[in-house]
Short mmCIF file of C-alpha atoms in Angstrom, two decimals:
data_model
loop_
_atom_site.label_atom_id
_atom_site.label_comp_id
_atom_site.label_asym_id
_atom_site.label_seq_id
_atom_site.Cartn_x
_atom_site.Cartn_y
_atom_site.Cartn_z
CA UNK A 1 56.10 -107.04 4.26
CA UNK A 2 59.76 -107.26 5.12
CA UNK A 3 60.90 -109.60 7.87
CA UNK A 4 61.41 -107.74 11.18
CA UNK A 5 64.87 -107.98 12.79
CA UNK A 6 63.32 -109.47 15.91
CA UNK A 7 60.04 -111.38 15.85
CA UNK A 8 58.66 -112.83 19.08
CA UNK A 9 55.51 -114.93 19.28
CA UNK A 10 53.93 -116.36 22.43
CA UNK A 11 57.21 -116.35 24.35
CA UNK A 12 57.10 -117.84 27.85
CA UNK A 13 59.89 -118.20 30.38
CA UNK A 14 59.80 -119.82 33.82
CA UNK A 15 62.24 -119.67 36.73
CA UNK A 16 61.70 -122.73 38.94
CA UNK A 17 58.00 -122.91 38.14
CA UNK A 18 57.30 -119.18 38.36
CA UNK A 19 56.34 -117.66 35.00
CA UNK A 20 58.32 -114.47 34.45
CA UNK A 21 57.34 -114.04 30.80
CA UNK A 22 53.78 -114.97 29.92
CA UNK A 23 53.13 -114.99 26.20
CA UNK A 24 55.09 -112.09 24.73
CA UNK A 25 54.44 -110.97 21.14
CA UNK A 26 56.80 -108.34 19.80
CA UNK A 27 58.24 -107.18 16.47
CA UNK A 28 61.27 -104.95 16.07
CA UNK A 29 61.62 -103.76 12.46
CA UNK A 30 65.14 -103.52 11.06
CA UNK A 31 66.68 -100.09 11.61
CA UNK A 32 64.31 -99.12 14.40
CA UNK A 33 64.83 -98.46 18.10
CA UNK A 34 62.52 -100.29 20.49
CA UNK A 35 62.51 -99.12 24.10
CA UNK A 36 61.30 -101.45 26.84
CA UNK A 37 60.12 -99.89 30.08
CA UNK A 38 58.38 -101.25 33.13
CA UNK A 39 58.75 -101.75 36.87
CA UNK A 40 61.60 -103.93 38.14
CA UNK A 41 60.69 -107.59 38.00
CA UNK A 42 58.42 -107.03 35.02
CA UNK A 43 60.57 -109.36 32.90
CA UNK A 44 62.05 -106.82 30.50
CA UNK A 45 65.69 -107.77 31.18
CA UNK A 46 64.80 -111.47 30.95
CA UNK A 47 63.12 -110.83 27.60
CA UNK A 48 66.30 -109.12 26.39
CA UNK A 49 68.45 -112.09 27.47
CA UNK A 50 66.13 -114.44 25.57
CA UNK A 51 66.80 -112.58 22.33
CA UNK A 52 70.45 -113.73 22.23
CA UNK A 53 69.70 -116.98 24.04
CA UNK A 54 71.57 -116.14 27.24
CA UNK A 55 68.30 -117.37 28.74
CA UNK A 56 66.54 -120.38 27.26
CA UNK A 57 62.90 -119.93 26.41
CA UNK A 58 60.27 -122.34 27.71
CA UNK A 59 57.61 -121.75 25.08
CA UNK A 60 56.80 -119.80 21.94
CA UNK A 61 59.12 -118.81 19.13
CA UNK A 62 61.77 -116.13 18.73
CA UNK A 63 63.46 -115.17 15.47
CA UNK A 64 66.39 -112.84 14.88
CA UNK A 65 66.93 -111.84 11.25
CA UNK A 66 64.47 -114.54 10.20
CA UNK A 67 66.40 -117.28 12.01
CA UNK A 68 64.89 -119.22 14.90
CA UNK A 69 67.01 -118.54 18.00
CA UNK A 70 68.53 -121.48 19.88
CA UNK A 71 66.50 -124.18 18.16
CA UNK A 72 65.82 -125.88 14.88
CA UNK A 73 62.22 -126.71 14.06
CA UNK A 74 61.62 -130.11 12.58
CA UNK A 75 58.18 -131.75 12.16
CA UNK A 76 56.65 -129.21 14.53
CA UNK A 77 59.14 -129.95 17.31
CA UNK A 78 62.01 -127.82 18.60
CA UNK A 79 65.48 -129.34 18.63
CA UNK A 80 68.25 -127.68 20.61
CA UNK A 81 71.10 -126.32 18.52
CA UNK A 82 74.72 -127.19 19.30
CA UNK A 83 76.85 -124.55 21.04
CA UNK A 84 78.71 -123.75 17.83
CA UNK A 85 75.55 -122.59 16.04
CA UNK A 86 74.26 -120.65 19.04
CA UNK A 87 77.61 -118.86 19.26
CA UNK A 88 77.41 -118.03 15.55
CA UNK A 89 73.93 -116.54 16.03
CA UNK A 90 75.18 -114.46 18.98
CA UNK A 91 77.81 -112.83 16.77
CA UNK A 92 75.00 -111.01 14.99
CA UNK A 93 73.64 -109.61 18.26
CA UNK A 94 75.62 -107.18 20.39
CA UNK A 95 74.76 -106.77 24.06
CA UNK A 96 75.55 -104.06 26.59
CA UNK A 97 75.07 -104.84 30.28
CA UNK A 98 74.05 -102.79 33.28
CA UNK A 99 77.36 -103.51 35.04
CA UNK A 100 79.48 -103.21 31.84
CA UNK A 101 81.10 -106.65 32.38
CA UNK A 102 84.34 -105.56 30.76
CA UNK A 103 87.17 -108.07 31.02
CA UNK A 104 89.19 -106.58 33.92
CA UNK A 105 92.47 -108.28 32.95
CA UNK A 106 92.53 -106.62 29.52
CA UNK A 107 93.04 -103.03 28.43
CA UNK A 108 90.23 -101.13 26.73
CA UNK A 109 91.69 -101.95 23.31
CA UNK A 110 92.21 -105.62 24.20
CA UNK A 111 88.60 -105.78 25.36
CA UNK A 112 87.44 -104.51 21.98
CA UNK A 113 89.84 -106.63 19.89
CA UNK A 114 89.49 -109.95 21.76
CA UNK A 115 86.29 -111.28 20.17
CA UNK A 116 87.21 -110.35 16.57
CA UNK A 117 90.54 -112.17 17.04
CA UNK A 118 89.20 -115.25 18.84
CA UNK A 119 85.78 -115.58 17.24
CA UNK A 120 86.13 -114.06 13.78
CA UNK A 121 89.77 -115.17 13.41
CA UNK A 122 90.75 -111.66 12.41
CA UNK A 123 94.49 -110.87 12.48
CA UNK A 124 95.58 -109.13 15.68
CA UNK A 125 96.86 -106.09 13.77
CA UNK A 126 93.60 -105.66 11.88
CA UNK A 127 91.52 -106.18 15.04
CA UNK A 128 93.55 -103.53 16.85
CA UNK A 129 93.27 -101.10 13.94
CA UNK A 130 89.47 -101.48 13.86
CA UNK A 131 89.37 -101.43 17.66
CA UNK A 132 91.08 -98.04 17.68
CA UNK A 133 88.51 -96.70 15.18
CA UNK A 134 85.68 -97.91 17.41
CA UNK A 135 87.26 -96.46 20.55
CA UNK A 136 87.64 -93.21 18.64
CA UNK A 137 83.95 -93.36 17.74
CA UNK A 138 83.01 -93.55 21.44
CA UNK A 139 85.58 -90.86 22.26
CA UNK A 140 88.10 -93.05 24.08
CA UNK A 141 90.96 -93.53 21.62
CA UNK A 142 93.30 -91.70 24.00
CA UNK A 143 92.53 -94.15 26.82
CA UNK A 144 92.96 -97.35 24.81
CA UNK A 145 95.76 -98.63 27.07
CA UNK A 146 93.82 -98.18 30.31
CA UNK A 147 92.47 -101.13 32.27
CA UNK A 148 88.74 -101.03 33.14
CA UNK A 149 89.54 -100.26 36.78
CA UNK A 150 91.28 -97.08 35.61
CA UNK A 151 88.21 -95.82 33.75
CA UNK A 152 85.07 -94.11 35.04
CA UNK A 153 81.75 -95.94 34.84
CA UNK A 154 80.69 -93.93 31.80
CA UNK A 155 83.98 -94.64 30.04
CA UNK A 156 83.71 -98.35 30.86
CA UNK A 157 80.22 -98.48 29.38
CA UNK A 158 81.40 -96.74 26.22
CA UNK A 159 84.22 -99.30 25.88
CA UNK A 160 81.59 -102.02 26.36
CA UNK A 161 79.55 -100.54 23.51
CA UNK A 162 82.66 -100.43 21.30
CA UNK A 163 83.40 -104.06 22.26
CA UNK A 164 79.92 -105.14 21.15
CA UNK A 165 80.17 -103.13 17.91
CA UNK A 166 83.51 -104.78 17.08
CA UNK A 167 81.61 -107.93 16.08
CA UNK A 168 79.65 -105.85 13.54
CA UNK A 169 76.24 -106.90 14.88
CA UNK A 170 72.95 -106.37 13.06
CA UNK A 171 71.15 -105.81 16.34
CA UNK A 172 72.18 -104.21 19.64
CA UNK A 173 70.62 -105.02 23.00
CA UNK A 174 71.00 -102.53 25.87
CA UNK A 175 70.17 -103.86 29.34
CA UNK A 176 69.73 -100.81 31.58
CA UNK A 177 73.01 -99.51 30.24
CA UNK A 178 72.94 -96.32 32.32
CA UNK A 179 71.34 -97.58 35.55
CA UNK A 180 74.62 -98.26 37.36
CA UNK A 181 76.14 -94.89 36.45
CA UNK A 182 76.51 -91.75 38.52
CA UNK A 183 73.99 -89.18 37.24
CA UNK A 184 76.66 -86.94 35.70
CA UNK A 185 77.99 -89.85 33.60
CA UNK A 186 74.65 -90.94 32.12
CA UNK A 187 74.72 -88.28 29.38
CA UNK A 188 77.94 -89.43 27.68
CA UNK A 189 76.64 -93.00 27.34
CA UNK A 190 73.24 -91.89 26.07
CA UNK A 191 75.00 -89.66 23.51
CA UNK A 192 76.85 -92.69 22.13
CA UNK A 193 73.60 -94.66 22.00
CA UNK A 194 71.81 -91.79 20.25
CA UNK A 195 74.62 -91.61 17.72
CA UNK A 196 74.32 -95.35 17.11
CA UNK A 197 70.55 -95.09 16.60
CA UNK A 198 71.05 -92.29 14.09
CA UNK A 199 73.44 -94.49 12.11
CA UNK A 200 70.54 -96.89 11.51
CA UNK A 201 71.40 -99.65 14.00
CA UNK A 202 68.47 -101.80 15.13
CA UNK A 203 68.30 -101.48 18.90
CA UNK A 204 66.29 -102.96 21.75
CA UNK A 205 66.80 -100.76 24.81
CA UNK A 206 65.68 -101.65 28.32
CA UNK A 207 65.81 -98.32 30.11
CA UNK A 208 64.55 -96.05 32.84
CA UNK A 209 65.51 -92.96 30.82
CA UNK A 210 62.09 -91.87 29.59
CA UNK A 211 63.50 -88.75 27.97
CA UNK A 212 65.82 -90.94 25.89
CA UNK A 213 62.91 -93.20 24.94
CA UNK A 214 60.85 -90.19 23.90
CA UNK A 215 63.62 -88.67 21.82
CA UNK A 216 65.32 -91.68 20.24
CA UNK A 217 62.79 -94.52 20.39
CA UNK A 218 60.66 -95.42 17.39
CA UNK A 219 58.48 -97.65 19.53
CA UNK A 220 57.88 -97.93 23.24
CA UNK A 221 56.73 -101.10 24.97
CA UNK A 222 55.51 -101.07 28.54
CA UNK A 223 55.78 -104.41 30.35
CA UNK A 224 54.43 -105.46 33.70
CA UNK A 225 54.30 -108.85 35.42
CA UNK A 226 55.59 -110.71 32.39
CA UNK A 227 53.20 -109.37 29.77
CA UNK A 228 53.21 -106.50 27.29
CA UNK A 229 50.67 -104.04 28.67
CA UNK A 230 50.89 -101.29 26.10
CA UNK A 231 52.91 -100.31 23.09
CA UNK A 232 53.05 -97.48 20.62
CA UNK A 233 55.03 -94.45 19.54
CA UNK A 234 56.89 -93.16 22.63
CA UNK A 235 55.25 -89.73 22.60
CA UNK A 236 51.76 -91.26 22.65
CA UNK A 237 52.47 -93.83 25.31
CA UNK A 238 54.31 -91.38 27.55
CA UNK A 239 51.91 -88.44 27.17
CA UNK A 240 48.61 -90.26 26.89
CA UNK A 241 48.83 -93.81 28.22
CA UNK A 242 45.67 -95.80 27.66
CA UNK A 243 46.14 -98.63 30.17
CA UNK A 244 45.66 -97.94 33.89
CA UNK A 245 48.84 -99.89 34.77
CA UNK A 246 50.89 -97.71 32.41
CA UNK A 247 49.30 -94.58 33.86
CA UNK A 248 50.11 -95.73 37.37
CA UNK A 249 53.73 -96.56 36.51
CA UNK A 250 54.33 -93.27 34.70
CA UNK A 251 52.75 -91.27 37.49
CA UNK A 252 55.26 -92.83 39.88
CA UNK A 253 58.29 -92.33 37.65
CA UNK A 254 57.68 -88.95 36.07
CA UNK B 1 91.14 -65.01 72.17
CA UNK B 2 87.95 -65.07 74.18
CA UNK B 3 85.87 -64.89 71.01
CA UNK B 4 87.51 -67.95 69.56
CA UNK B 5 87.14 -69.80 72.85
CA UNK B 6 83.44 -69.06 72.89
CA UNK B 7 83.14 -70.24 69.31
CA UNK B 8 84.87 -73.50 70.08
CA UNK B 9 82.83 -73.81 73.23
CA UNK B 10 84.77 -76.83 74.41
CA UNK B 11 88.18 -75.69 75.61
CA UNK B 12 86.70 -73.58 78.37
CA UNK B 13 88.84 -75.44 80.89
CA UNK B 14 92.12 -74.57 79.17
CA UNK B 15 94.08 -71.87 80.95
CA UNK B 16 94.39 -68.54 79.21
CA UNK B 17 97.87 -67.98 77.81
CA UNK B 18 98.46 -71.68 77.15
CA UNK B 19 99.78 -71.80 73.59
CA UNK B 20 97.82 -74.28 71.50
CA UNK B 21 100.65 -74.66 68.97
CA UNK B 22 103.10 -76.50 71.26
CA UNK B 23 102.49 -80.23 71.62
CA UNK B 24 101.34 -81.33 75.02
CA UNK B 25 103.75 -83.39 77.06
CA UNK B 26 102.28 -86.85 77.60
CA UNK B 27 104.06 -89.10 80.05
CA UNK B 28 103.86 -92.62 78.58
CA UNK B 29 102.57 -95.39 80.76
CA UNK B 30 105.39 -97.42 82.25
CA UNK B 31 105.35 -101.00 80.97
CA UNK B 32 107.78 -102.91 83.21
CA UNK B 33 106.56 -106.34 82.10
CA UNK B 34 107.32 -105.58 78.47
CA UNK B 35 110.89 -104.84 79.49
CA UNK B 36 111.11 -107.93 81.66
CA UNK B 37 109.77 -110.14 78.87
CA UNK B 38 112.20 -108.60 76.37
CA UNK B 39 115.17 -109.10 78.65
CA UNK B 40 114.14 -112.70 79.32
CA UNK B 41 113.73 -113.44 75.59
CA UNK B 42 117.10 -111.96 74.73
CA UNK B 43 118.68 -114.00 77.52
CA UNK B 44 117.14 -117.24 76.24
CA UNK B 45 118.15 -116.43 72.64
CA UNK B 46 121.75 -115.80 73.74
CA UNK B 47 121.77 -119.06 75.66
CA UNK B 48 120.51 -121.02 72.66
CA UNK B 49 123.00 -119.34 70.35
CA UNK B 50 125.89 -120.02 72.75
CA UNK B 51 124.89 -123.64 73.11
CA UNK B 52 124.51 -124.14 69.32
CA UNK B 53 127.88 -122.53 68.71
CA UNK B 54 129.80 -124.39 71.41
CA UNK B 55 128.12 -127.81 71.69
CA UNK B 56 130.58 -130.09 69.88
CA UNK B 57 127.65 -132.46 69.13
CA UNK B 58 126.55 -130.18 66.30
CA UNK B 59 129.85 -130.93 64.57
CA UNK B 60 129.80 -127.74 62.47
CA UNK B 61 132.96 -128.69 60.57
CA UNK B 62 131.17 -131.86 59.39
CA UNK B 63 128.15 -129.80 58.37
CA UNK B 64 130.42 -127.53 56.34
CA UNK B 65 132.07 -130.53 54.70
CA UNK B 66 128.77 -132.03 53.52
CA UNK B 67 126.90 -128.84 52.52
CA UNK B 68 128.26 -129.00 48.97
CA UNK B 69 128.89 -132.74 48.91
CA UNK B 70 128.17 -134.30 45.51
CA UNK B 71 125.72 -136.86 46.89
CA UNK B 72 123.85 -134.19 48.87
CA UNK B 73 123.63 -131.93 45.83
CA UNK B 74 122.28 -134.84 43.77
CA UNK B 75 119.66 -135.44 46.48
CA UNK B 76 118.83 -131.75 46.48
CA UNK B 77 118.36 -131.85 42.71
CA UNK B 78 116.06 -134.86 43.07
CA UNK B 79 114.02 -132.99 45.72
CA UNK B 80 113.60 -130.04 43.37
CA UNK B 81 112.68 -132.33 40.45
CA UNK B 82 110.07 -134.10 42.57
CA UNK B 83 108.62 -130.77 43.71
CA UNK B 84 108.29 -129.47 40.16
CA UNK B 85 106.94 -132.72 38.69
CA UNK B 86 104.46 -133.39 41.51
CA UNK B 87 103.22 -129.77 41.45
CA UNK B 88 102.82 -129.91 37.67
CA UNK B 89 100.79 -133.12 38.04
CA UNK B 90 98.78 -131.52 40.81
CA UNK B 91 98.00 -128.43 38.73
CA UNK B 92 96.99 -130.29 35.57
CA UNK B 93 94.90 -132.99 37.27
CA UNK B 94 93.62 -130.42 39.77
CA UNK B 95 92.35 -128.15 36.98
CA UNK B 96 90.64 -131.13 35.37
CA UNK B 97 89.03 -132.08 38.70
CA UNK B 98 87.90 -128.51 39.32
CA UNK B 99 86.28 -128.28 35.88
CA UNK B 100 84.62 -131.68 36.42
CA UNK B 101 83.36 -130.57 39.82
CA UNK B 102 81.84 -127.40 38.35
CA UNK B 103 80.38 -129.09 35.27
CA UNK B 104 76.65 -129.58 35.13
CA UNK B 105 77.16 -133.31 34.70
CA UNK B 106 76.24 -134.98 38.03
CA UNK B 107 78.38 -138.07 37.32
CA UNK B 108 81.56 -136.08 36.62
CA UNK B 109 80.90 -133.77 39.53
CA UNK B 110 80.37 -136.70 41.93
CA UNK B 111 83.47 -138.50 40.65
CA UNK B 112 85.55 -135.39 41.26
CA UNK B 113 84.06 -135.03 44.74
CA UNK B 114 84.90 -138.67 45.54
CA UNK B 115 88.47 -138.25 44.29
CA UNK B 116 89.03 -135.15 46.40
CA UNK B 117 87.41 -136.78 49.43
CA UNK B 118 89.59 -139.89 49.15
CA UNK B 119 92.95 -138.33 48.39
CA UNK B 120 92.57 -135.62 51.00
CA UNK B 121 91.51 -138.07 53.68
CA UNK B 122 94.28 -140.69 53.44
CA UNK B 123 97.66 -139.41 54.67
CA UNK B 124 100.21 -138.86 51.92
CA UNK B 125 102.69 -141.09 53.76
CA UNK B 126 100.21 -143.98 53.63
CA UNK B 127 99.49 -143.31 49.96
CA UNK B 128 103.20 -143.39 49.13
CA UNK B 129 103.72 -146.76 50.78
CA UNK B 130 100.55 -148.01 49.10
CA UNK B 131 101.76 -147.03 45.61
CA UNK B 132 105.15 -148.54 46.34
CA UNK B 133 103.47 -151.89 47.10
CA UNK B 134 100.97 -151.65 44.26
CA UNK B 135 102.47 -154.79 42.71
CA UNK B 136 101.09 -156.88 45.56
CA UNK B 137 97.59 -155.78 44.57
CA UNK B 138 97.86 -155.90 40.78
CA UNK B 139 100.91 -157.92 39.64
CA UNK B 140 100.46 -156.81 36.02
CA UNK B 141 99.37 -153.50 34.53
CA UNK B 142 97.49 -153.79 31.26
CA UNK B 143 95.92 -151.40 28.84
CA UNK B 144 93.18 -153.27 27.05
CA UNK B 145 90.15 -152.44 24.95
CA UNK B 146 87.28 -154.07 26.88
CA UNK B 147 86.74 -157.57 25.45
CA UNK B 148 89.31 -156.63 22.81
CA UNK B 149 93.05 -156.81 22.26
CA UNK B 150 95.64 -155.94 24.89
CA UNK B 151 97.48 -152.78 23.87
CA UNK B 152 100.07 -152.72 26.63
CA UNK B 153 101.07 -155.07 29.39
CA UNK B 154 103.92 -154.95 31.88
CA UNK B 155 104.87 -156.24 35.29
CA UNK B 156 103.77 -153.74 37.94
CA UNK B 157 107.14 -153.91 39.65
CA UNK B 158 108.79 -152.80 36.43
CA UNK B 159 106.45 -149.82 36.10
CA UNK B 160 106.19 -148.76 39.74
CA UNK B 161 109.76 -147.76 40.57
CA UNK B 162 110.38 -145.63 43.66
CA UNK B 163 110.23 -142.61 41.36
CA UNK B 164 106.83 -143.39 39.81
CA UNK B 165 105.46 -144.37 43.23
CA UNK B 166 106.71 -141.06 44.63
CA UNK B 167 105.18 -139.08 41.76
CA UNK B 168 101.87 -140.93 42.07
CA UNK B 169 101.75 -140.49 45.82
CA UNK B 170 102.69 -136.81 45.89
CA UNK B 171 101.08 -135.71 42.61
CA UNK B 172 97.70 -137.40 42.98
CA UNK B 173 97.26 -136.14 46.55
CA UNK B 174 98.38 -132.65 45.51
CA UNK B 175 95.77 -132.68 42.72
CA UNK B 176 93.03 -133.06 45.32
CA UNK B 177 94.20 -129.97 47.22
CA UNK B 178 94.91 -127.94 44.10
CA UNK B 179 91.47 -128.81 42.68
CA UNK B 180 89.80 -127.06 45.59
CA UNK B 181 92.00 -123.97 45.20
CA UNK B 182 91.33 -123.79 41.46
CA UNK B 183 87.61 -124.33 41.97
CA UNK B 184 87.51 -121.42 44.42
CA UNK B 185 89.39 -119.31 41.86
CA UNK B 186 86.98 -120.13 39.04
CA UNK B 187 83.93 -119.53 41.23
CA UNK B 188 85.33 -116.12 42.23
CA UNK B 189 84.98 -114.82 38.65
CA UNK B 190 81.59 -113.08 38.36
CA UNK B 191 78.89 -114.67 36.19
CA UNK B 192 78.66 -111.46 34.16
CA UNK B 193 82.04 -112.26 32.61
CA UNK B 194 80.71 -115.47 31.11
CA UNK B 195 77.54 -113.72 29.92
CA UNK B 196 79.53 -110.96 28.25
CA UNK B 197 81.83 -113.47 26.57
CA UNK B 198 78.91 -115.60 25.37
CA UNK B 199 77.13 -112.51 24.04
CA UNK B 200 80.21 -111.83 21.89
CA UNK B 201 79.86 -115.27 20.32
CA UNK B 202 82.73 -116.93 22.19
CA UNK B 203 82.59 -120.67 22.79
CA UNK B 204 83.38 -122.42 26.05
CA UNK B 205 87.06 -123.17 25.43
CA UNK B 206 87.77 -119.53 24.53
CA UNK B 207 85.71 -118.32 27.48
CA UNK B 208 87.55 -120.62 29.87
CA UNK B 209 91.11 -120.03 28.72
CA UNK B 210 90.91 -116.34 27.72
CA UNK B 211 88.36 -114.89 30.16
CA UNK B 212 87.79 -117.05 33.24
CA UNK B 213 91.17 -118.64 33.89
CA UNK B 214 93.33 -115.47 33.74
CA UNK B 215 91.02 -113.82 36.26
CA UNK B 216 90.89 -116.91 38.47
CA UNK B 217 94.71 -116.88 38.59
CA UNK B 218 94.65 -113.85 40.88
CA UNK B 219 92.83 -115.92 43.49
CA UNK B 220 94.71 -119.15 42.72
CA UNK B 221 98.35 -117.95 42.78
CA UNK B 222 98.83 -117.13 46.49
CA UNK B 223 97.53 -120.46 47.89
CA UNK B 224 99.34 -122.43 45.17
CA UNK B 225 102.54 -120.66 46.24
CA UNK B 226 101.93 -122.00 49.72
CA UNK B 227 101.30 -125.46 48.31
CA UNK B 228 104.63 -125.37 46.46
CA UNK B 229 106.40 -124.55 49.72
CA UNK B 230 104.59 -127.40 51.46
CA UNK B 231 105.49 -129.72 48.60
CA UNK B 232 109.22 -129.02 49.01
CA UNK B 233 108.99 -130.37 52.52
CA UNK B 234 106.52 -133.17 51.71
CA UNK B 235 109.02 -134.66 49.27
CA UNK B 236 111.00 -135.75 52.33
CA UNK B 237 108.22 -138.31 52.98
CA UNK B 238 109.48 -140.12 49.92
CA UNK B 239 112.54 -141.24 51.96
CA UNK B 240 110.38 -144.09 53.32
CA UNK B 241 110.29 -145.73 49.89
CA UNK B 242 114.05 -145.40 49.47
CA UNK B 243 114.12 -142.69 46.83
CA UNK B 244 117.36 -140.74 47.14
CA UNK B 245 116.03 -137.23 47.60
CA UNK B 246 117.62 -134.80 50.04
CA UNK B 247 116.59 -136.44 53.34
CA UNK B 248 117.18 -140.02 52.20
CA UNK B 249 120.61 -139.08 50.84
CA UNK B 250 121.50 -137.60 54.22
CA UNK B 251 120.22 -140.77 55.90
CA UNK B 252 122.32 -142.93 53.54
CA UNK B 253 125.44 -140.99 54.43
CA UNK B 254 124.94 -141.00 58.20
CA UNK B 255 124.13 -144.70 58.19
CA UNK B 256 127.71 -145.14 56.95
CA UNK B 257 129.44 -142.46 59.01
CA UNK B 258 127.19 -142.20 62.11
CA UNK B 259 127.29 -138.40 61.77
CA UNK B 260 123.50 -138.25 62.24
CA UNK B 261 123.04 -134.75 63.65
CA UNK B 262 125.33 -132.84 61.25
CA UNK B 263 123.72 -134.49 58.21
CA UNK B 264 120.22 -133.71 59.45
CA UNK B 265 121.42 -130.13 59.84
CA UNK B 266 122.73 -130.16 56.27
CA UNK B 267 119.33 -131.30 55.02
CA UNK B 268 117.51 -128.73 57.19
CA UNK B 269 119.73 -125.89 55.97
CA UNK B 270 118.99 -126.79 52.35
CA UNK B 271 115.23 -126.92 53.04
CA UNK B 272 115.55 -123.49 54.68
CA UNK B 273 117.36 -122.14 51.63
CA UNK B 274 114.79 -123.47 49.11
CA UNK B 275 111.78 -122.32 51.12
CA UNK B 276 113.32 -118.89 51.70
CA UNK B 277 113.98 -118.42 47.99
CA UNK B 278 110.44 -119.58 47.16
CA UNK B 279 108.94 -117.28 49.80
CA UNK B 280 110.66 -114.29 48.25
CA UNK B 281 109.43 -115.39 44.82
CA UNK B 282 105.89 -115.77 46.12
CA UNK B 283 106.00 -112.32 47.66
CA UNK B 284 106.84 -110.77 44.28
CA UNK B 285 104.30 -112.91 42.44
CA UNK B 286 101.53 -111.85 44.81
CA UNK B 287 102.54 -108.23 44.51
CA UNK B 288 102.48 -108.54 40.72
CA UNK B 289 98.94 -109.92 40.73
CA UNK B 290 97.71 -107.41 43.31
CA UNK B 291 98.96 -104.40 41.35
CA UNK B 292 97.53 -105.62 38.08
CA UNK B 293 94.50 -103.65 36.84
#
């Protein structure tokens, strides 16, 4: 059996004593799209942040591409990794945020080129050339000189996706990437995500867009109160949920 | 006509035939006190101007003679040097203090808090005199590896000249104020910026200098502009430790010539000129940062 891109075993996470993740087990095979759904406060965004170690885990193990995230295991004990190695791991994992988090003092192209220049030590000319290709891929080459404040929400999110792709990640994390958008702008961002999934990118997508999950997702995981309640192919889970909590959630959302 | 009036339903009181297109004539309220106050102010201003122009005590010819005097210009240059050097010290040490204050390390954060508390609480004038008399407290300044060899040793009086005392007094106090401004600037940058930068694999130095600091500048620049303007005037405090900046130079001259008032006017006019130029500069700087993005 090949190693999954993301492997999570018994993951727990506490915020000031309160357990927000209570023993998560999850595998995301390379090249697949995993959609995470669940009510707000169910821990799905926290789980996503644990995958690239923006949140530290309190228990369990989490591997990305076969590598333990954030720690080194020695004689059965976890040792924290230095910042340098955590940063190197994060290069492999792209992340897209609900509120875009573009750098407001940089143009769209500068946003995309910054990390390759500063982190990968790519030449500025090469980073800009690749940045333009990525902006073209998300349909924004013409607006490369705009600042984030001069772009619509949908355009900002597409720049944010291009920015994450510029580091050539093996895995992309989407944290409610369309939740902050006006309804008419959701489609353009989902189209870019669909395109990315078709190109074979491994993706973990926290979303409220059930239609997207049904169409693009290879697997669907329903979380509630810090545990995985149900998982399976999206069509099955969405059309015939087995667990009462899933049924209740879907009846409220659909 | 009547149809539209019914539709509006509200201008039933308006007389028929009154054209709605012409503006109504409103008689403004009479404000006699505004006029009285204006007249009084103008009168006072004229009186002051007349007195300033005609009172021979101002000795305008003497003022004119000293405005471009070599000694005065040297003092002016020293004032500008002190402003720049003390502000530079304040910005560098202030940034360090702000980062210490925001670090997760409780020792560094407490040390920074104590520094800011102390240097903001003791008046700058007192600090200046203190630094000037530092030799009475520690006759020698040494740099030594603990229990090891002495790397550097000198008499305090040789190290603490009026200039170094002035820089220490003005710069260290300025650092305490600047630290708070910079801290506010850094805190104003949303957490999401750091998260996004980390997610891209950036390390803290890159995140701080490329992402956080440029955005914090927008919040930092306007108050620092004010601090620069304050610093120009605070340098005059240095006259108490006999450093020949603008005010002390004027004092030196009038102690010889007894032309006290005209020389104080010379100094004041130069302060007015510097602050006016800086104010214009600050206006453009603020506009630049407001229009960005």
